[in-house]
Tab-separated table of C-alpha atoms in Angstrom:
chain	number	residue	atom	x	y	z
A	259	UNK	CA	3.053	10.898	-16.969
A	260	UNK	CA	-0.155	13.014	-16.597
A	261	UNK	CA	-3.475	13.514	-17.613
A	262	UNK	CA	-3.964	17.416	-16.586
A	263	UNK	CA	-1.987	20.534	-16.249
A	264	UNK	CA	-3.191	21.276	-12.887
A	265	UNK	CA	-0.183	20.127	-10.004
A	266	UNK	CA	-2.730	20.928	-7.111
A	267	UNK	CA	-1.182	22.923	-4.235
A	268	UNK	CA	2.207	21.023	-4.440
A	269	UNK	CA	3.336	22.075	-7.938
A	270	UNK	CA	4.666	19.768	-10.709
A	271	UNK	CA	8.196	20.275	-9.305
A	272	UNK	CA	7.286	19.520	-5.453
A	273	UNK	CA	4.634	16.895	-6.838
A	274	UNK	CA	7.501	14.889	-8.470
A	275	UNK	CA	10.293	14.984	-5.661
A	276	UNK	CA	7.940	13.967	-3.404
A	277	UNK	CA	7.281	11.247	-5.601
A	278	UNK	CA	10.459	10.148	-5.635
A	279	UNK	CA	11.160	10.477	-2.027
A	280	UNK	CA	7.956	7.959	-2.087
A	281	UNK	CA	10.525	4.970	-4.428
A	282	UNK	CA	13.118	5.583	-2.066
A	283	UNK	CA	11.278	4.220	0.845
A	284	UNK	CA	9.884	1.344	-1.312
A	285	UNK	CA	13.761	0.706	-2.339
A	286	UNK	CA	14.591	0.757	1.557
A	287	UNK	CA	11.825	-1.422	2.151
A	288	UNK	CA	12.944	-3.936	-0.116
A	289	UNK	CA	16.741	-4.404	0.721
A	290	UNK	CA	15.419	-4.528	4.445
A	291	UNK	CA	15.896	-8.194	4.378
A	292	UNK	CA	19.240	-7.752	2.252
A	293	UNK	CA	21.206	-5.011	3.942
A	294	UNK	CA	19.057	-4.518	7.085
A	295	UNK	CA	17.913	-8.038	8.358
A	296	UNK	CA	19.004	-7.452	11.758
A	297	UNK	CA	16.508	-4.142	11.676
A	298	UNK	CA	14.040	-5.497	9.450
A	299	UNK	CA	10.895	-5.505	11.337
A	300	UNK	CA	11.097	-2.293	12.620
A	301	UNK	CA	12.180	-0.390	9.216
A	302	UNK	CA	9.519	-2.020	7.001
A	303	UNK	CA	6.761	-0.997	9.435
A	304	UNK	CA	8.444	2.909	9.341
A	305	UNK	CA	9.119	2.382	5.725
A	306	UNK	CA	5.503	1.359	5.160
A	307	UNK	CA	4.138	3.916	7.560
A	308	UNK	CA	5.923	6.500	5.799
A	309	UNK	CA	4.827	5.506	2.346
A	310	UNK	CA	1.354	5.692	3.358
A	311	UNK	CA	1.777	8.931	4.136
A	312	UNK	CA	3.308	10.082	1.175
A	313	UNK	CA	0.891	8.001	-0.708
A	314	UNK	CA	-2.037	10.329	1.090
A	315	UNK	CA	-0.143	13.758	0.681
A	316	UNK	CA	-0.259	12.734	-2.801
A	317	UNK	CA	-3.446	11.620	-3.770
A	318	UNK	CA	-5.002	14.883	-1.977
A	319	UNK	CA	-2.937	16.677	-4.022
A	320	UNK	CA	-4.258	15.379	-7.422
A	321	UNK	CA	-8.122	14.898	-6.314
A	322	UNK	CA	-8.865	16.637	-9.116
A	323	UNK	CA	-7.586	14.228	-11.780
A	324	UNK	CA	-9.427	11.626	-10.503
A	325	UNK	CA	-12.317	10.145	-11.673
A	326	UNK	CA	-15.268	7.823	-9.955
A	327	UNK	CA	-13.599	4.863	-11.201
A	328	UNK	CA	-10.239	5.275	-9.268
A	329	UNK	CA	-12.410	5.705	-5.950
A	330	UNK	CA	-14.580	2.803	-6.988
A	331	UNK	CA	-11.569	0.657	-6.962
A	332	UNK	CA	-10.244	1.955	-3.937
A	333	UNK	CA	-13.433	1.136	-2.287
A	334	UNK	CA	-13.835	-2.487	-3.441
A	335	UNK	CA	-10.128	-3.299	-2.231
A	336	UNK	CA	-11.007	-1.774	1.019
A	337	UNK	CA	-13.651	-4.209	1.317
A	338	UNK	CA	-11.288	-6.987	0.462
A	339	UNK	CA	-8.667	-5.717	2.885
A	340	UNK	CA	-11.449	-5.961	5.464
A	341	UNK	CA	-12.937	-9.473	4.751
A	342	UNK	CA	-9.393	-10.916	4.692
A	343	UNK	CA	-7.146	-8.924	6.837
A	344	UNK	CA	-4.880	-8.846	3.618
A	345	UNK	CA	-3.762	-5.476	2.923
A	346	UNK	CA	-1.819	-6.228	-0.204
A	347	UNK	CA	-3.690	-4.580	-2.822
A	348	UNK	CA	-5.070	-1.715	-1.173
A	349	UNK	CA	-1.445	-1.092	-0.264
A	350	UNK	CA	-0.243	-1.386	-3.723
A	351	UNK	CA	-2.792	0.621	-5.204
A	352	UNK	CA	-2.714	3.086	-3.238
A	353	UNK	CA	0.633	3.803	-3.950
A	354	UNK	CA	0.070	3.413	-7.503
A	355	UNK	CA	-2.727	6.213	-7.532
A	356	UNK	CA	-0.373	8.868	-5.979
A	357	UNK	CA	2.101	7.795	-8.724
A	358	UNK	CA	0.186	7.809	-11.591
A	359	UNK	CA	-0.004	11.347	-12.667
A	360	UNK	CA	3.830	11.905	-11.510
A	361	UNK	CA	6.309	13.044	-14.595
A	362	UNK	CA	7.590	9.062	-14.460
A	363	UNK	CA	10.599	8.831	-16.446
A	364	UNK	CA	12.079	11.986	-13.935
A	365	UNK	CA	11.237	10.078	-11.106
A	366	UNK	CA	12.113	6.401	-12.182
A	367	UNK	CA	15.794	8.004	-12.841
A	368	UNK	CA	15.740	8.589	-9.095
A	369	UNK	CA	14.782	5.644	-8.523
A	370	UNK	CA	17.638	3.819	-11.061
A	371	UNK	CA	20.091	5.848	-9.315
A	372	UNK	CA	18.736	4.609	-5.611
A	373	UNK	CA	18.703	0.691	-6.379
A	374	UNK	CA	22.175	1.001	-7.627
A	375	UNK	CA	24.001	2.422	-4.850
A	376	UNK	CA	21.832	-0.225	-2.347
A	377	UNK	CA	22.805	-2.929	-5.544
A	378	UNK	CA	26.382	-1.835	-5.234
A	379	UNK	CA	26.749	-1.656	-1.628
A	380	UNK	CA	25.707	-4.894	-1.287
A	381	UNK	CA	27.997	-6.547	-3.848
A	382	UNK	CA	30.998	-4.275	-2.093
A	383	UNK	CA	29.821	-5.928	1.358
A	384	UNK	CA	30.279	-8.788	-0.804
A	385	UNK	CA	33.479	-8.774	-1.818
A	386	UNK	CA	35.003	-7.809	1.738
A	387	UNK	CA	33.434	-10.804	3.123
A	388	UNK	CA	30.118	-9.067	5.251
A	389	UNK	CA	27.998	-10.827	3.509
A	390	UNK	CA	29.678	-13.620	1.900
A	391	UNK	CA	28.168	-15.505	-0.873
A	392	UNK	CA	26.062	-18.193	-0.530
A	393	UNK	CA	25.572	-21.472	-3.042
A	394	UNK	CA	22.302	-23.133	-4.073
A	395	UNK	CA	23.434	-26.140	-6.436
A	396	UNK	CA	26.382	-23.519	-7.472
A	397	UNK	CA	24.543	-21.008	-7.758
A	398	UNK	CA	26.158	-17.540	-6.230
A	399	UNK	CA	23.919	-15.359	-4.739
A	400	UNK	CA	26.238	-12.410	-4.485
A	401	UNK	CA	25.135	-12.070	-0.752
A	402	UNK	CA	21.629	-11.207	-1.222
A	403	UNK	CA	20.693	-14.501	0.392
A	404	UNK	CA	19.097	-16.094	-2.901
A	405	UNK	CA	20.701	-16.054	-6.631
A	406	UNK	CA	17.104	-15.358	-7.526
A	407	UNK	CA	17.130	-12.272	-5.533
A	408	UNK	CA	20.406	-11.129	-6.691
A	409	UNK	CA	18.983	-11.301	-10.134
A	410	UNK	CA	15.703	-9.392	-9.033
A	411	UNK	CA	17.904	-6.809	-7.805
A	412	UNK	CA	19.632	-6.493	-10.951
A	413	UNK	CA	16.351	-6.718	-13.029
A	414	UNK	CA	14.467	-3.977	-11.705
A	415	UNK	CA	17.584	-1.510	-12.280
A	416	UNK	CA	17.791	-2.993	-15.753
A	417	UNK	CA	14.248	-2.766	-16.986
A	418	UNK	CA	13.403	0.695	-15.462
A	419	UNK	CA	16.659	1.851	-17.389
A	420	UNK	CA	15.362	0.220	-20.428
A	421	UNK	CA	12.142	2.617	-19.812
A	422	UNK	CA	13.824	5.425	-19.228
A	423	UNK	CA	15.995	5.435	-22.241
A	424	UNK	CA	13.607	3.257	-24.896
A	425	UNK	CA	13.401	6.347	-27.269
A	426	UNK	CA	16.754	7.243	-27.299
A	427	UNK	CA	18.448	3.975	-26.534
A	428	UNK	CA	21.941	3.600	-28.769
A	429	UNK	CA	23.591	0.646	-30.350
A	430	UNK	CA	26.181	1.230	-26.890
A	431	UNK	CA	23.080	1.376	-24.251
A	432	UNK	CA	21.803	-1.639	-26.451
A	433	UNK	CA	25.042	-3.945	-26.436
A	434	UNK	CA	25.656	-3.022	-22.477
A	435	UNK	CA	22.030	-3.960	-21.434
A	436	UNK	CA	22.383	-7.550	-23.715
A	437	UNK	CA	25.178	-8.147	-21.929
A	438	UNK	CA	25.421	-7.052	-18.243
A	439	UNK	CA	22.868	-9.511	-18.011
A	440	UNK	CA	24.670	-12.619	-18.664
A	441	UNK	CA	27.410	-11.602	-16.252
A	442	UNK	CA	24.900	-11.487	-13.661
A	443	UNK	CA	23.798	-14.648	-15.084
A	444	UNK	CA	27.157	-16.157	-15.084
A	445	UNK	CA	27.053	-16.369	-11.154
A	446	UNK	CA	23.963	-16.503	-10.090
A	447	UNK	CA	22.272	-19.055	-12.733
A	448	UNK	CA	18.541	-17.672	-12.750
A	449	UNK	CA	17.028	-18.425	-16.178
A	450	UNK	CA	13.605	-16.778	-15.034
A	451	UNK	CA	15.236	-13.752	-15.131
A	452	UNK	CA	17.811	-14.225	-18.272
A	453	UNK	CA	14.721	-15.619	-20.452
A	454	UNK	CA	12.806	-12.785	-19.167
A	455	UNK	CA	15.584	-10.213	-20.236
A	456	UNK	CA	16.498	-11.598	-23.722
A	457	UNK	CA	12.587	-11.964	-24.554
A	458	UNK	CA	12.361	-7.995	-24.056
A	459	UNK	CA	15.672	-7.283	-26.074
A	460	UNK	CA	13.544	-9.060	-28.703
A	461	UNK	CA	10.654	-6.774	-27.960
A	462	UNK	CA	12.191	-3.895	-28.471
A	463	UNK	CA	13.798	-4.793	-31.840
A	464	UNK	CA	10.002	-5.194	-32.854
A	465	UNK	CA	8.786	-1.995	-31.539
A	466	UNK	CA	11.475	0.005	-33.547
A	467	UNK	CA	9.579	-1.736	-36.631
A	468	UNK	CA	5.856	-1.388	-35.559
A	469	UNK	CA	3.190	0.681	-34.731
A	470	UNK	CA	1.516	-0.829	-32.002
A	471	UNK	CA	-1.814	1.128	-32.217
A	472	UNK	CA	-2.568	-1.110	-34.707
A	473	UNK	CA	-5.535	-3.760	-34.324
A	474	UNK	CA	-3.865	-6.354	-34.169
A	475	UNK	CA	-0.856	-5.539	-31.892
A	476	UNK	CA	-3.282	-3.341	-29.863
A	477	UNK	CA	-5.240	-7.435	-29.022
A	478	UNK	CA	-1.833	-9.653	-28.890
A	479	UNK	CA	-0.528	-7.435	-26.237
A	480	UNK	CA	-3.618	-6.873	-24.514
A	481	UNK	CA	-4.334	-10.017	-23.922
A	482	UNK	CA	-0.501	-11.293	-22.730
A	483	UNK	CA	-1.420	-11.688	-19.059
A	484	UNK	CA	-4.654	-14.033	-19.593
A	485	UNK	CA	-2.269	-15.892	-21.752
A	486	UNK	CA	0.288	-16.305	-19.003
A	487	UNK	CA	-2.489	-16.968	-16.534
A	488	UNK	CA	-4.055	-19.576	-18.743
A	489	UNK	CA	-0.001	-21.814	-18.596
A	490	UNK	CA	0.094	-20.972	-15.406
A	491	UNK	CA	-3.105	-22.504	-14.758
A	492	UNK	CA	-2.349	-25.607	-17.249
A	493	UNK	CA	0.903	-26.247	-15.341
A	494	UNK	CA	-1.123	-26.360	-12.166
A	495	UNK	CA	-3.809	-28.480	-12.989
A	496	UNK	CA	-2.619	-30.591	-15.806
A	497	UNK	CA	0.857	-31.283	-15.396
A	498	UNK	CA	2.118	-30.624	-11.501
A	499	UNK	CA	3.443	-34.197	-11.846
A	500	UNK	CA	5.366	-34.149	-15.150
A	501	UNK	CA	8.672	-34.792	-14.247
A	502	UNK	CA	10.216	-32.673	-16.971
A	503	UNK	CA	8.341	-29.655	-16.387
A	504	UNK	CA	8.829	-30.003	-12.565
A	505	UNK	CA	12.641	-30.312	-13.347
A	506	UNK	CA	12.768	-27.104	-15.375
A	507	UNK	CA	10.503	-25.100	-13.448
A	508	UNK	CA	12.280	-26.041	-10.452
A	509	UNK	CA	8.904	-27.684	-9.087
A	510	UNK	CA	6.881	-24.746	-9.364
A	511	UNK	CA	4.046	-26.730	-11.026
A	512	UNK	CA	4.375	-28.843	-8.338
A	513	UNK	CA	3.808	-26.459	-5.285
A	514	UNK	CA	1.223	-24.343	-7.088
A	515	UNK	CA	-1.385	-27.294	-7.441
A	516	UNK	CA	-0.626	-27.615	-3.487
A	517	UNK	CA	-1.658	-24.566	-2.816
A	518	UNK	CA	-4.561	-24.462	-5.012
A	519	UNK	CA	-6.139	-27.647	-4.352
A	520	UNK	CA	-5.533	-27.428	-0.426
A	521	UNK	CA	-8.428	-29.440	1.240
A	522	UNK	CA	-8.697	-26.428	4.054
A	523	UNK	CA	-6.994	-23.328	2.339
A	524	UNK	CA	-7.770	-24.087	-1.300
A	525	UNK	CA	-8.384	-21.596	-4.044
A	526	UNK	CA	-11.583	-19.639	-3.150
A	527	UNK	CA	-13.707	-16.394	-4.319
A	528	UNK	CA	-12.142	-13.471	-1.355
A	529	UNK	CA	-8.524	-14.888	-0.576
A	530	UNK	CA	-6.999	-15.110	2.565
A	531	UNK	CA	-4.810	-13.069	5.349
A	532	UNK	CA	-1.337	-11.948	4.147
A	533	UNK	CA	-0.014	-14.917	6.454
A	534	UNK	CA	-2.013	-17.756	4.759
A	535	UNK	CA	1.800	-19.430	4.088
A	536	UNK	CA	2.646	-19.529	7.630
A	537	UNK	CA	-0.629	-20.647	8.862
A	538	UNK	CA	-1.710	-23.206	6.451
A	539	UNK	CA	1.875	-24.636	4.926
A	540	UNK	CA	3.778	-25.786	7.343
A	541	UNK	CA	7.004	-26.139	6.932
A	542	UNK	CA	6.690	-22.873	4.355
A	543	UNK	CA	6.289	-24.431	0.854
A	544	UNK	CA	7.408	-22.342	-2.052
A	545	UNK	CA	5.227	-20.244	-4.457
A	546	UNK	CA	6.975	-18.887	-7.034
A	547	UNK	CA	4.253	-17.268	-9.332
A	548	UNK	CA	2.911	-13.961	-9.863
A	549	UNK	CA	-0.210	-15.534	-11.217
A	550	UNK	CA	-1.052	-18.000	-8.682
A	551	UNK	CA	0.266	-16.327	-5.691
A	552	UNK	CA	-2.089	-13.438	-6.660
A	553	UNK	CA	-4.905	-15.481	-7.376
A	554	UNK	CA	-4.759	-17.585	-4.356
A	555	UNK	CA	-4.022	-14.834	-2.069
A	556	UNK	CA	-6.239	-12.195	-3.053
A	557	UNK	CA	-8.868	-14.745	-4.129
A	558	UNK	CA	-10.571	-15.428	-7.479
A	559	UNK	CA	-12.607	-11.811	-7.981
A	560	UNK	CA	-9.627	-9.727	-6.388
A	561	UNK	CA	-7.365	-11.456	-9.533
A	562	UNK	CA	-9.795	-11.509	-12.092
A	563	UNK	CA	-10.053	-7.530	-11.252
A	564	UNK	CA	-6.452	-7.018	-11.699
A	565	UNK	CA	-6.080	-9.210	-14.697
A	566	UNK	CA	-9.128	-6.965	-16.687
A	567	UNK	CA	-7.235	-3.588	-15.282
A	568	UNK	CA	-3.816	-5.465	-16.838
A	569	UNK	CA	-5.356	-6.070	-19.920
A	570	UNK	CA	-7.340	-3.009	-20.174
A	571	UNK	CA	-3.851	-0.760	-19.253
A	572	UNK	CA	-2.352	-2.291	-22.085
A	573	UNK	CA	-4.788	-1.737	-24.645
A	574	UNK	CA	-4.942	2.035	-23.434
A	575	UNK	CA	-1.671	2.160	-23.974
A	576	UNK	CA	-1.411	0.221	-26.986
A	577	UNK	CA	-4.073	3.096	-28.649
A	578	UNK	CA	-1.809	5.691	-27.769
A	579	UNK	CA	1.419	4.038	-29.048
A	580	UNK	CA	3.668	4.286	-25.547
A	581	UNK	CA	6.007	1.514	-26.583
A	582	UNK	CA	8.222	2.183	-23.312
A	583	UNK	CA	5.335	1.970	-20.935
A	584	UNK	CA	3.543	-1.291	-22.954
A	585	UNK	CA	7.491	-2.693	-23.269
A	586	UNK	CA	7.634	-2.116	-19.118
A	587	UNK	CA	4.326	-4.079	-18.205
A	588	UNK	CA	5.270	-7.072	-20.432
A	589	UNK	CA	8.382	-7.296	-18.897
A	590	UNK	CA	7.459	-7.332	-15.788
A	591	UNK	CA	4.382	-9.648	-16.534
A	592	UNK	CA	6.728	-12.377	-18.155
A	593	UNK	CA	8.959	-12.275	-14.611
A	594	UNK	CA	5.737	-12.943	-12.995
A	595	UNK	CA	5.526	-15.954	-14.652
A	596	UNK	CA	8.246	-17.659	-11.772
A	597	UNK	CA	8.276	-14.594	-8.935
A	598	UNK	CA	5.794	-13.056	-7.215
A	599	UNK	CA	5.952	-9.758	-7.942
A	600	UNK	CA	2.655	-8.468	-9.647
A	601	UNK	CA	1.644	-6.878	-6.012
A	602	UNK	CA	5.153	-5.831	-5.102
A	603	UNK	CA	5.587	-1.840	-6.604
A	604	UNK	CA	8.864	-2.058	-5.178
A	605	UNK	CA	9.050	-3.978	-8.158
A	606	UNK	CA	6.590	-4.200	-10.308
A	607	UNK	CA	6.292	-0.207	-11.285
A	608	UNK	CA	3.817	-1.277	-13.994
A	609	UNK	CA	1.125	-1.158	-11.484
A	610	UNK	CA	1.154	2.368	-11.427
A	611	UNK	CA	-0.289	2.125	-15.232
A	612	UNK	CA	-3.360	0.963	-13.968
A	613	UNK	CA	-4.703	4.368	-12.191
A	614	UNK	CA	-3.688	5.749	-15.257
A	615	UNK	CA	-5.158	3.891	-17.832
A	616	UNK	CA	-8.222	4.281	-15.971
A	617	UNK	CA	-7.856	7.769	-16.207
A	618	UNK	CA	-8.456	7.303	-19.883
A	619	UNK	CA	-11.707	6.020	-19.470
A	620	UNK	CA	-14.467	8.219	-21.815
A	621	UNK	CA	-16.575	8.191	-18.187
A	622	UNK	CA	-14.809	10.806	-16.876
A	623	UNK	CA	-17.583	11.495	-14.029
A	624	UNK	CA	-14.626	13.232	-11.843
A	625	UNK	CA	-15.788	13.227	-8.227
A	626	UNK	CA	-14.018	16.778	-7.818
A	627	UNK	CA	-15.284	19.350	-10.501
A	628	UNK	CA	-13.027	22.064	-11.809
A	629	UNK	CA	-13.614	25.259	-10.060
């Protein structure tokens, strides 16, 4: 995806493997805890460094398709990074403003191809007995140390194939990707991610029926993430002691009001350090939420930032009819609902929508003129 036909001194070919050099690392950096846990600490920081790097390269690169609001951004999550010490965001978009303007479905097939040889080799370790599966209530986890994050692994190969092939996705591609799923399912038990999956097959059996530039799509997708923010909320505040919803949610209602209501590390306006769970919850209690993690984290202006960029991205979208992209974000958005993954690009490639929806923005005040 771009929004000019100038590559900068890197070219569009150069521009794009570099790009894509840039997902491998993020792959690498998330299996380090998977395939490289004895090596973990060391390859995340070089994963991390290197990404940064890239990430720079990059950006210099397409200076002159940005406009005042991309360095705008940039400079209010610098000043978050520095009140907090929390270098989530900046990190994340960061790397989503050198992606933006790459030619993404080129690139995310790189990245497909790179998740499923890591995905692979870890079920082969699996089935020799390296890493033998674990069981949580019966639950397999295929040797990635959590059935949830086998299924995560799974889910980000599945929906970034989904992307890739939405326009020219066959009655085949469609029965294989409706069913792969439930084999995963089958062992590993995660109905986050098997709701999450089924709700987008149903998606995309709408989109081959609508036209999403309408008004009325264009404001029920739009607003998708305020409505998941608003249950998540609910659940927090309202019923963290229903015993049903507790049960089904595995007692993510539960831990969430903990977290938020905290008499010393409550909710508050700036967030707190990227440590906050090992300093303040002790032993580690769970937070399984894109929403609240993000909020409480990144604090209360940080997330109502990235909800209006959300929301905004969408609607861009929306105008322009990119069913794959607008597909992508609510997919990811409805696994947020019970992982934290909205600040994770390793995961949550959506992100990268952001820069470029604000790209689309009639200001377009660019910082670097055309010579």
């Amino acid at each position: 995806m771009r929004s000019y036909d100038n590559y900068g001194f890197l070219g569009k070919t150069n521009a794009n493997m570099i790009g894509a050099i840039l997902l491998f690392f993020l792959v690498v950096k998330y299996y380090r805890h998977i395939l490289f846990h004895s090596v973990g600490y060391p390859l995340t920081t070089i994963s991390t460094q290197i990404t940064i790097i890239i990430s720079i390269i990059l950006i210099i690169n397409d200076l002159k398709k940005y406009n005042i609001f991309h360095f705008l951004l940039l400079v209010l999550f610098f000043i978050q990074f520095k009140v907090t010490n929390n270098n989530t965001i900046i990190y994340t978009y960061t790397l989503a403003l050198a992606l933006c303007n790459r030619d993404l479905k080129k690139i995310f097939k790189v990245y497909i191809i790179i998740n499923v040889m890591f995905f692979i080799s870890c079920l082969l370790l699996n089935f020799v007995g390296i890493k033998p599966s674990g069981y949580i209530h019966g639950r397999n986890n295929l040797g990635f140390g959590n059935p949830n994050g086998a299924y995560m692994a799974f889910f980000i190969i599945w929906v970034a194939y989904l992307y890739v092939k939405f326009d020219k996705l066959d009655k085949k591609e469609f029965v294989i990707l409706t069913i792969s799923p439930l084999i995963i399912y089958i062992q590993t038990r995660t109905q986050t991610g098997l709701v999450t999956i089924f709700t987008c097959m149903i998606i995309v059996l709408i989109f081959k029926y609508i036209n999403i530039n309408k008004k009325i799509y264009k404001w029920i997708f739009s607003i998708y993430p305020i409505l998941l923010t608003t249950l998540s909320l609910v659940l927090a505040y309202k019923f963290n002691n229903h015993y049903w919803i507790n049960e089904y949610l595995s007692h993510r209602p539960y831990y969430w009001h903990k977290y938020l209501t905290n008499p010393t590390y409550g909710l508050n306006f700036v967030g707190y350090s990227s440590d906050i769970k090992r300093i303040a919850f002790m032993p580690k209690i769970p937070l399984d939420s894109g929403y609240i993690w993000t909020l409480y984290s990144t604090g209360i202006i940080s997330f109502l930032l990235i909800l209006f960029l959300y929301v905004y991205a969408l609607y861009t979208l929306c105008c322009e009819n990119k069913k794959a992209e607008v597909l992508l974000i609510l997919s990811i958005l409805t696994y947020s609902f019970a992982e934290s993954i909205i600040l994770d690009l390793a995961v949550n490639l959506s992100f990268i929508f952001i820069p470029y929806a604000i790209t689309k923005l009639r200001n377009r005040n660019k910082i670097f003129k055309y010579r």
